[in-house]
C-alpha cells in the first residue's frame, strides 16, 4: 500500500454551525431540489433553481420508486442551518443493518478536522421516516489530528432506534476486489439530489476512469465523470451488478459544463475498503 495521501478536498464543505429546532418536516416531497454543501444554501423557500452541470453531457434522471427497491438503504442527511432552516445536507446510506448510517465526514468537520456542526442538528430521512442519531456513536474517518482528505472522508453513526423492518439497508459493501485499469461503468445514485437540478433525487449512468493508489488508510480514490451539484456528497456509486462500491466526496469546477479531464475536471469518490470497510464490519459485529 502506498503511504501517499490523496489531495485535499476541494472547498465544497459547509463550515457554518447549525442549530436544531423542534419542528421536523416529514415528507421529502415538500423540499425543493436544493443542497447546502459548501456555499450559501437554498432551502425550501428559495428562488428558482438554475439548471447546470459539470459536463456538457447530463444524463441525470429521476430516482423513482422502482429505484428505491433496486438501490436499498438510500436516504438523506437532513440538517438545520444556523438560521434554523431545515435543509438537505447530503446523501447517506443505511448500511449493513437498520441502525448504521454512513455519510461523508465533511458534514461534521472542516478540512482541518475542526467540528462544524453537532450531530444533534441533523437526522436521517429514509422512506418518509425521520430517524435520529445517537450523537455518542459518531466515528470519523480521518486519523486523529490529521487533515481531511478524499480517502478518509467518511463518518459512521448509529441510529437511536433501528429503522422498521420494511426499510432494507444496503448489504455490507466490499470494494477491495475492484481492479484498477479499464474504465468501469457505474450508476451514481443521489438520494439528496443536487442544487443544480430540479429533480429531488437522481441517478445517472456514468463511469469511473481511474482508481488511484491507496493511502495509508488502505482506501483508494476513484475519479469519475458523474454529474454533481451542491448536496451530492455521499451519493453512492454502484457497479453493473448493483453493488455499492464507492461514496462520492467532492468534484472540481462545479457547474463548469466542460469536458471531463482526468487531471483537472473530475469527481472523486472513496471506495468501500480499507479502514472504512473495517469500521463498518466492526460496528456490525459489535453488541447493541
XYZ file of C-alpha atoms in Angstrom:
288
model
C 0.000 0.000 0.000
C 1.292 3.451 -0.798
C 1.823 5.891 2.036
C 0.811 8.837 -0.119
C -2.336 10.716 0.846
C -4.720 11.885 -1.843
C -5.019 15.637 -2.489
C -7.031 17.648 -0.018
C -10.718 18.060 -0.685
C -11.884 20.853 -2.922
C -13.527 23.672 -0.940
C -17.003 22.172 -1.052
C -17.731 21.939 2.630
C -20.261 23.702 4.763
C -18.465 25.499 7.587
C -21.390 27.223 9.255
C -22.545 25.603 12.518
C -26.200 24.620 12.614
C -28.904 24.845 15.276
C -31.643 22.312 15.767
C -35.298 23.323 16.065
C -38.164 21.241 17.345
C -40.191 21.004 14.163
C -39.430 18.291 11.604
C -40.774 18.277 8.075
C -41.756 14.657 7.481
C -42.160 14.464 3.710
C -39.234 14.703 1.296
C -41.664 15.819 -1.399
C -42.109 19.162 0.380
C -38.470 20.132 -0.103
C -37.100 21.769 -3.220
C -34.131 20.295 -5.044
C -31.612 22.407 -3.148
C -28.429 21.492 -1.336
C -26.352 23.055 1.397
C -22.856 21.773 0.801
C -20.210 24.405 0.575
C -21.952 27.575 -0.240
C -24.861 29.671 0.897
C -27.649 27.119 0.604
C -31.086 27.490 -0.818
C -33.857 25.953 1.200
C -37.490 25.106 0.714
C -38.431 28.752 0.279
C -35.640 29.614 -2.104
C -35.638 31.239 -5.513
C -35.821 29.257 -8.732
C -33.088 26.670 -9.224
C -30.604 27.324 -12.014
C -30.094 24.209 -14.127
C -26.398 23.421 -14.547
C -23.947 20.522 -14.665
C -20.263 19.654 -14.503
C -20.072 18.277 -18.030
C -21.723 19.004 -21.407
C -23.452 15.627 -21.105
C -26.052 15.460 -18.340
C -27.909 12.137 -18.154
C -29.333 12.512 -14.661
C -32.880 11.240 -14.321
C -35.419 10.993 -11.542
C -34.798 8.459 -8.765
C -38.180 6.729 -8.548
C -39.977 4.071 -6.524
C -38.545 1.177 -8.521
C -35.058 2.608 -7.988
C -35.625 2.689 -4.226
C -36.179 -1.062 -4.331
C -33.144 -1.581 -6.552
C -30.777 0.631 -4.543
C -31.729 -0.130 -0.963
C -30.759 1.979 2.011
C -30.776 5.327 0.170
C -31.514 8.241 2.486
C -30.896 11.918 3.117
C -28.929 13.638 5.867
C -31.240 16.444 6.985
C -29.738 19.307 8.993
C -30.767 22.671 10.421
C -28.855 25.731 9.313
C -27.678 28.459 11.657
C -30.834 30.360 10.719
C -32.967 27.416 11.791
C -33.975 26.298 8.307
C -34.253 22.567 7.691
C -32.380 21.541 4.543
C -30.990 18.514 2.806
C -27.296 18.404 3.639
C -26.176 15.319 1.725
C -26.904 11.735 0.805
C -26.474 8.919 3.301
C -26.847 5.151 3.359
C -28.340 2.694 5.788
C -25.529 0.182 5.622
C -25.402 -3.462 6.696
C -28.080 -3.078 9.365
C -31.163 -0.999 10.106
C -29.358 1.250 12.570
C -25.997 2.063 10.941
C -25.611 5.053 8.597
C -22.615 6.117 6.504
C -22.166 9.712 5.300
C -19.219 11.976 4.496
C -17.122 13.249 7.391
C -17.179 16.770 5.955
C -20.794 17.083 7.077
C -19.460 17.453 10.623
C -15.844 18.656 10.364
C -13.864 21.009 8.137
C -10.688 20.228 6.209
C -8.526 20.772 9.294
C -10.637 18.334 11.307
C -12.352 21.009 13.425
C -16.056 20.420 14.223
C -18.522 22.470 12.174
C -21.880 21.239 13.463
C -23.121 18.920 16.210
C -24.707 15.614 15.284
C -27.842 16.711 17.121
C -28.524 19.296 14.417
C -29.121 16.503 11.912
C -31.215 13.402 11.380
C -31.601 10.701 8.734
C -34.592 10.666 6.413
C -35.436 7.422 4.643
C -38.676 6.019 3.215
C -40.607 9.024 4.527
C -39.330 8.469 8.083
C -37.181 10.805 10.191
C -34.727 8.807 12.297
C -32.410 10.361 14.882
C -28.774 9.614 15.590
C -27.062 8.671 18.826
C -24.505 11.534 18.952
C -22.111 9.478 21.063
C -21.611 6.987 18.232
C -20.070 9.345 15.657
C -16.940 7.801 14.172
C -14.895 9.878 11.751
C -12.557 8.621 9.063
C -9.570 10.972 9.395
C -6.844 9.696 11.740
C -6.539 11.660 14.970
C -5.064 15.089 14.287
C -4.968 14.604 10.505
C -6.442 16.904 7.888
C -9.456 15.701 5.937
C -8.747 14.071 2.578
C -10.894 12.318 -0.023
C -9.976 8.819 1.097
C -10.928 9.335 4.736
C -13.985 11.497 4.107
C -16.372 9.112 5.833
C -18.369 9.021 9.036
C -20.439 6.301 10.688
C -23.376 6.905 13.006
C -25.805 4.678 14.867
C -29.492 5.495 14.972
C -31.167 5.741 18.360
C -33.674 3.141 17.159
C -33.445 0.849 14.144
C -35.470 1.590 11.048
C -38.625 -0.526 10.654
C -38.282 -3.963 9.068
C -39.879 -2.670 5.874
C -36.822 -0.442 5.352
C -33.993 -2.543 3.957
C -30.353 -1.464 4.298
C -27.623 -1.800 1.732
C -25.773 -5.119 2.125
C -22.330 -4.910 3.693
C -20.175 -3.419 0.904
C -16.728 -4.587 -0.134
C -14.855 -2.898 -2.981
C -11.442 -4.327 -2.135
C -11.635 -6.536 -5.237
C -12.369 -3.683 -7.643
C -9.487 -3.627 -10.097
C -7.773 -0.518 -11.391
C -7.281 -0.212 -15.126
C -10.047 -0.009 -17.708
C -12.972 2.389 -17.149
C -15.741 0.905 -15.015
C -19.388 1.605 -15.794
C -21.321 2.726 -12.733
C -24.597 4.293 -11.684
C -24.377 7.247 -9.317
C -27.408 7.381 -7.031
C -28.036 10.748 -5.378
C -30.980 10.459 -2.963
C -30.499 14.057 -1.781
C -30.484 15.413 -5.330
C -28.269 18.310 -6.412
C -28.621 22.048 -6.128
C -28.240 22.447 -9.902
C -31.214 20.322 -10.994
C -34.931 20.443 -10.299
C -35.037 16.688 -9.692
C -35.441 15.943 -5.987
C -33.358 12.749 -6.229
C -31.386 11.448 -9.194
C -29.415 8.626 -10.711
C -27.082 8.681 -13.701
C -25.178 6.162 -15.804
C -21.541 7.245 -15.832
C -18.044 5.813 -15.415
C -15.026 5.564 -13.151
C -11.984 6.420 -15.287
C -9.134 5.931 -12.816
C -8.591 4.378 -9.424
C -5.638 5.917 -7.602
C -3.221 4.087 -5.341
C -4.355 3.509 -1.776
C -3.381 5.885 1.003
C -2.233 4.898 4.482
C -5.876 4.191 5.384
C -5.846 1.497 2.655
C -8.605 3.255 0.717
C -8.410 4.209 -2.949
C -9.888 7.230 -4.671
C -11.979 6.761 -7.812
C -12.018 9.555 -10.405
C -15.368 9.578 -12.203
C -17.410 11.574 -14.710
C -20.759 11.545 -12.897
C -22.522 14.903 -12.754
C -22.677 16.503 -9.343
C -24.067 19.569 -7.641
C -24.096 21.029 -4.164
C -25.728 18.451 -1.897
C -24.468 15.500 -3.940
C -21.871 14.408 -1.411
C -22.492 10.923 -0.100
C -24.035 9.760 -3.368
C -23.431 6.066 -3.990
C -21.587 4.605 -6.972
C -22.907 1.169 -7.960
C -21.312 -1.309 -10.361
C -23.128 -3.185 -13.121
C -24.312 -5.793 -10.604
C -25.881 -3.042 -8.462
C -23.236 -3.417 -5.747
C -22.316 -0.299 -3.781
C -18.594 0.189 -4.365
C -17.876 3.858 -3.617
C -19.213 7.015 -1.969
C -18.909 10.377 -3.692
C -16.967 13.061 -1.835
C -16.203 16.117 -3.994
C -15.997 17.491 -7.540
C -13.825 20.090 -9.253
C -15.135 23.212 -11.013
C -18.781 22.873 -10.072
C -21.254 23.793 -12.855
C -18.457 24.314 -15.405
C -20.183 22.336 -18.192
C -16.867 21.416 -19.745
C -15.409 18.107 -20.841
C -14.206 15.560 -18.297
C -10.448 15.672 -17.733
C -8.696 13.034 -15.639
C -6.334 15.612 -14.106
C -8.298 18.855 -13.913
C -12.056 18.209 -14.128
C -13.478 15.114 -12.450
C -15.386 13.842 -9.439
C -13.797 11.980 -6.534
C -15.246 9.061 -4.607
C -13.757 6.795 -1.963
C -14.038 3.035 -2.312
C -15.618 0.897 0.406
C -12.437 -0.836 1.532
C -9.572 -0.459 3.993
C -10.276 1.406 7.220
C -13.822 2.271 6.141
C -14.772 -1.334 5.474
C -13.081 -2.443 8.700
C -15.022 0.172 10.683
C -18.330 -0.910 9.120
C -17.641 -4.544 9.959
C -16.624 -3.646 13.487
C -19.877 -1.746 14.004
C -21.995 -4.538 12.527
C -20.435 -7.122 14.812
C -20.488 -5.019 17.973
C -23.197 -5.831 20.540
C -26.034 -3.317 20.814
